[in-house]
Every structure is written in structure tokens, then in C-alpha cells.
Short mmCIF file of C-alpha atoms in Angstrom, two decimals:
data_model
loop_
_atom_site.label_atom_id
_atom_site.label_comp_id
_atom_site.label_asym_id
_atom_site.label_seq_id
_atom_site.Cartn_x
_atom_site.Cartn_y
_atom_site.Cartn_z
CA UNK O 1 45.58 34.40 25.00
CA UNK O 2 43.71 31.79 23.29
CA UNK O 3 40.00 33.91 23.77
CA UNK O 4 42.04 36.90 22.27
CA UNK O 5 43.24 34.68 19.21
CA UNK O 6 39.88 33.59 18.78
CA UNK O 7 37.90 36.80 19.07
CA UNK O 8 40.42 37.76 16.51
CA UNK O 9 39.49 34.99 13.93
CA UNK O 10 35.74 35.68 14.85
CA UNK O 11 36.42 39.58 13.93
CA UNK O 12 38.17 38.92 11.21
CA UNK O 13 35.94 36.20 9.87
CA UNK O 14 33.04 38.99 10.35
CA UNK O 15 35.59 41.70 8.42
CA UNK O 16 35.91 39.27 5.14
CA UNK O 17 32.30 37.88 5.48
CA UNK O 18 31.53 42.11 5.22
CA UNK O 19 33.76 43.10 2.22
CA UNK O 20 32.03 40.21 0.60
CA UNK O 21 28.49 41.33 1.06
CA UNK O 22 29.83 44.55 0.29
CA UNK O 23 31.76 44.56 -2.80
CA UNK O 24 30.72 41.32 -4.31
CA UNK O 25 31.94 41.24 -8.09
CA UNK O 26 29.55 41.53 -10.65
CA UNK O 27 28.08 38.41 -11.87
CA UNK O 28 30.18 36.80 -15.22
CA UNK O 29 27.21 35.20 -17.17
CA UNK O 30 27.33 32.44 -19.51
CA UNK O 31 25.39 29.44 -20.52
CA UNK O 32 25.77 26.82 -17.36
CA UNK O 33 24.61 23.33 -16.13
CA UNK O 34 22.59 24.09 -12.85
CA UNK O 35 23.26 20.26 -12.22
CA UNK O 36 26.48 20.52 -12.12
CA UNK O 37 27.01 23.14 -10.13
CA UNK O 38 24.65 21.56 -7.26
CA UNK O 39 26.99 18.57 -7.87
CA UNK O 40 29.78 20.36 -7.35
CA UNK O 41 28.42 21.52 -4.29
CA UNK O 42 27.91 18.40 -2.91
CA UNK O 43 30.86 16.72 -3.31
CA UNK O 44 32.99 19.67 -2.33
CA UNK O 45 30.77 19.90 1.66
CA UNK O 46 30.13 15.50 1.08
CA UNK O 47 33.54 14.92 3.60
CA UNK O 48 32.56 17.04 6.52
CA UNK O 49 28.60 17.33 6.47
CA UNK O 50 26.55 15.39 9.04
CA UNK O 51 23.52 14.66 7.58
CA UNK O 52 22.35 12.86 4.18
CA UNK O 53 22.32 14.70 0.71
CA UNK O 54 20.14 13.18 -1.52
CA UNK O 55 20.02 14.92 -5.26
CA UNK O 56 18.19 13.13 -7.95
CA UNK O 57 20.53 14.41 -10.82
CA UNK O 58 18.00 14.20 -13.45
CA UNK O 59 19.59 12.77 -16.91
CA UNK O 60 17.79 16.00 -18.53
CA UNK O 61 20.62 19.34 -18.19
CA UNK O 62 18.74 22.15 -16.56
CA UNK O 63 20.40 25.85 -17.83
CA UNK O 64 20.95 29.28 -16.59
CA UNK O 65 22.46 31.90 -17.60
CA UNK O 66 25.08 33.20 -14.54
CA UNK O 67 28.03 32.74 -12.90
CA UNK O 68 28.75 29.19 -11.75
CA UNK O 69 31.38 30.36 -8.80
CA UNK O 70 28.34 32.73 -7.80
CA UNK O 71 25.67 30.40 -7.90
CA UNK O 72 28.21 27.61 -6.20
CA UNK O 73 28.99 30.22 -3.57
CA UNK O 74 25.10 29.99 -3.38
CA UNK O 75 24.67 26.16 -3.16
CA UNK O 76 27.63 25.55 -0.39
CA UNK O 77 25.98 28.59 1.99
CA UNK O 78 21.93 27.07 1.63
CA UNK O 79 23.72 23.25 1.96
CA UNK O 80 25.90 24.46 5.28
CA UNK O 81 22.87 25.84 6.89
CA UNK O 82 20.58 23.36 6.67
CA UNK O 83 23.33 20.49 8.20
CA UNK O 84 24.30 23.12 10.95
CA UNK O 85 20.26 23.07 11.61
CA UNK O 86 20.17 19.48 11.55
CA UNK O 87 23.33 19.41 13.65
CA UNK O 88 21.61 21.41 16.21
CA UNK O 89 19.25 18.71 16.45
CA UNK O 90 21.80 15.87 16.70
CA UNK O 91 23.40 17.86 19.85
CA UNK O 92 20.22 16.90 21.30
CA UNK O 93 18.96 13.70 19.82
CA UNK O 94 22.37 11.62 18.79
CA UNK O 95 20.78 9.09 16.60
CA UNK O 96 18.69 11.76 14.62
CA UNK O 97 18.93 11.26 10.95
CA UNK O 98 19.33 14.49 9.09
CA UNK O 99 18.72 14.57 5.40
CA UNK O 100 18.67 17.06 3.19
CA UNK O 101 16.72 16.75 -0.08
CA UNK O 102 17.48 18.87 -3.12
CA UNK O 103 15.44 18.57 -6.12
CA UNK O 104 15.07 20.95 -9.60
CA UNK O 105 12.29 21.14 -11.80
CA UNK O 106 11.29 23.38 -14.26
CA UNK O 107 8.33 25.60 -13.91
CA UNK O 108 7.10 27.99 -16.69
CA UNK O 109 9.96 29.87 -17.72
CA UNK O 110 12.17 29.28 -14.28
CA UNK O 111 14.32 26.72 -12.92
CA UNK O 112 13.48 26.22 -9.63
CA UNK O 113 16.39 24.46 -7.38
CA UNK O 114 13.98 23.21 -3.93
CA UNK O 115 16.82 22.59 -1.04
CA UNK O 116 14.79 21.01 1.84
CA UNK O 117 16.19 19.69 5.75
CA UNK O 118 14.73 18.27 8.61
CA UNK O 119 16.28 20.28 10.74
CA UNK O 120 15.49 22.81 14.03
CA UNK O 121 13.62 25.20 10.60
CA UNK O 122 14.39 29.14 10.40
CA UNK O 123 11.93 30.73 13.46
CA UNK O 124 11.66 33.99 11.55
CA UNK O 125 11.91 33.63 7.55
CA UNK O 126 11.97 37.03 7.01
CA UNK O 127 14.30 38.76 9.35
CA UNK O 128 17.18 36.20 8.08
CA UNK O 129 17.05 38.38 5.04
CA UNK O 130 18.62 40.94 7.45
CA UNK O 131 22.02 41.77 7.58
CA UNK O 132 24.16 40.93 10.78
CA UNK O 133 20.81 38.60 12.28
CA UNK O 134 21.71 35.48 13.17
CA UNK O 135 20.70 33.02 15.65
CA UNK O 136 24.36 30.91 14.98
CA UNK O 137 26.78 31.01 18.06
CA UNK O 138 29.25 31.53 15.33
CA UNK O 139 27.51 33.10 12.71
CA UNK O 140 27.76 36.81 10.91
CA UNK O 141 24.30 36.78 9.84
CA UNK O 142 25.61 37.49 6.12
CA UNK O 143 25.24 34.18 4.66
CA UNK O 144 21.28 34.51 3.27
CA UNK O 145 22.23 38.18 2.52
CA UNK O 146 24.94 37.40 0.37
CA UNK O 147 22.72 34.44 -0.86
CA UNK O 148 19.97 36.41 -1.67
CA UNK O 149 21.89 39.52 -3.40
CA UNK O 150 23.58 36.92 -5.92
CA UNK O 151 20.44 35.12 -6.50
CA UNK O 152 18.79 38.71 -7.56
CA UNK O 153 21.16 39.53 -9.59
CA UNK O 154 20.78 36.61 -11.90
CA UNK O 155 16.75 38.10 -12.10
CA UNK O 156 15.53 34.95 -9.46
CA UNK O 157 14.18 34.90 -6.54
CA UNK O 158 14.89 33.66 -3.01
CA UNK O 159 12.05 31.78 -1.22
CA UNK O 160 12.26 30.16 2.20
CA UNK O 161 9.75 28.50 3.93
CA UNK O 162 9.19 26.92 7.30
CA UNK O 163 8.39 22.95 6.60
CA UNK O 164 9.12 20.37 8.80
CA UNK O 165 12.29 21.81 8.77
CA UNK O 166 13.27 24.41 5.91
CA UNK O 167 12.42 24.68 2.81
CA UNK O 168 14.26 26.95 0.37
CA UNK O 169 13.63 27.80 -3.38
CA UNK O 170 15.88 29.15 -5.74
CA UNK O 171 13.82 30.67 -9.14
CA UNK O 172 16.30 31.29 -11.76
CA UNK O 173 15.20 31.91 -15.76
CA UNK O 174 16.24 29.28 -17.72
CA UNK O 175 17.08 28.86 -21.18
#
């Protein structure tokens, strides 16, 4: 009874991650603090993650234009993946110390939000651009979908990069 109750969860877990991916609303744009939304993100994840988040909130706003609960959505997804990498590690190596960095700068006409771990690193960086792929026990493989699809549609771009870890970049125009 309890593998059925799970299965159930896992299925409908999949189901919601699905209508989601499929039918995510259209962005609502407006001027936003990219800052605060990355603090935001923290502090919402800071009780349950396992590794260190270190975020030099520079004293200088960085804007967008886009959604915040989009581009939060965003944040929480790229923050829980790279402690569930670094968790993999701790399973492994107890006294491991995971951090995860997360620095923006501005470059040209972009914002560009760098979110880096020291964690097990993505083996394949493209094909987790693929819907369904996923190398999680529990995962849908729809979070970097989903992740990627928002950031497009606020005209960025989606980079991830093996490094010691990972190493993702988030381009987003800014005003």
C-alpha cells in the first residue's frame, strides 16, 4: 500500500510538473530587481538546503524587464539542483563542503546571473535540455526545460557548463 501511495505522488508529481511545462502562463513583464529576486530565492530554499549559498548582493540594483514569480520559479529550480548535486556527493563523502556561488555582473547590454556548485557536475550539458531526461532517482527531467523556456521568453539565454562542478549562466537584457 505504501509503494502504491507513493507511485501515486511520483505520477502525480510528473502530471503537474507536465501541465507546467506545458501550459506555462505567459510572462507578466515589468521593471524588476534581479537582486532581489535571487534573494528571495535564497532565503525561501536557506532552511532545508545542505550546502553554502554565498551571493555577494552588490549595493548597485541590477534590472530586467520580466516576471519576478517566473524568474524566481527560475532561481529556486537552478539553486535545488546544484545542492541535490552536492548532496550526491555528501552521500559519499559526509564531511564534504558544498557551496554554491552565485554572482551577477553586467556584460554589454545583458545581465548575466553565474550560479556555480561543487557538486557531482551535469555529465551531458546538452541532453538536460531534453524533456523527461533525468539522471535524479526522483526527478521528471522537466526542471531545466521549464528553466530554459522561461528564460527564452524574457529574450536570454541559458548556458551551462561543466566546471569543477556546474556552472550555469543566465543572460537576460537589462535596462
Amino acid at each position: 500500500l505504501q509503494t502504491i501511495n507513493r507511485q501515486i505522488k511520483d505520477i502525480e508529481k510528473l502530471v503537474n510538473e507536465f501541465s507546467n511545462f506545458a501550459r506555462m502562463p505567459r510572462p507578466v513583464i515589468k521593471k524588476i530587481n534581479l537582486n532581489n529576486v535571487i534573494l528571495r530565492s535564497i532565503n525561501f530554499l536557506k532552511i532545508s538546503l545542505k550546502s553554502k549559498v554565498v551571493f555577494d548582493k552588490n549595493e548597485k540594483p541590477y534590472f530586467v524587464m520580466g516576471d519576478e514569480d517566473q524568474l524566481y520559479r527560475v532561481f529556486i529550480n537552478i539553486i535545488k539542483n546544484a545542492d541535490e548535486s552536492i548532496i550526491e556527493i555528501l552521500s559519499k563523502k559526509p564531511k564534504y563542503i558544498g557551496k554554491i556561488d552565485i554572482d551577477i555582473l553586467k556584460n554589454n547590454d545583458y545581465i548575466v546571473t553565474v550560479v556555480k556548485d561543487n557538486g557531482e557536475g551535469i555529465s551531458d550539458t546538452k541532453k538536460v535540455m531534453t524533456p523527461y531526461f533525468t539522471t535524479k532517482k526522483k526527478g521528471t527531467g522537466l526542471g531545466l526545460p521549464i528553466v530554459n523556456k522561461i528564460v527564452n521568453e524574457h529574450s536570454g539565454e541559458l548556458v551551462i557548463k561543466k566546471d569543477n562542478g556546474t556552472k550555469i549562466e543566465i543572460w537576460l537584457p537589462g535596462i
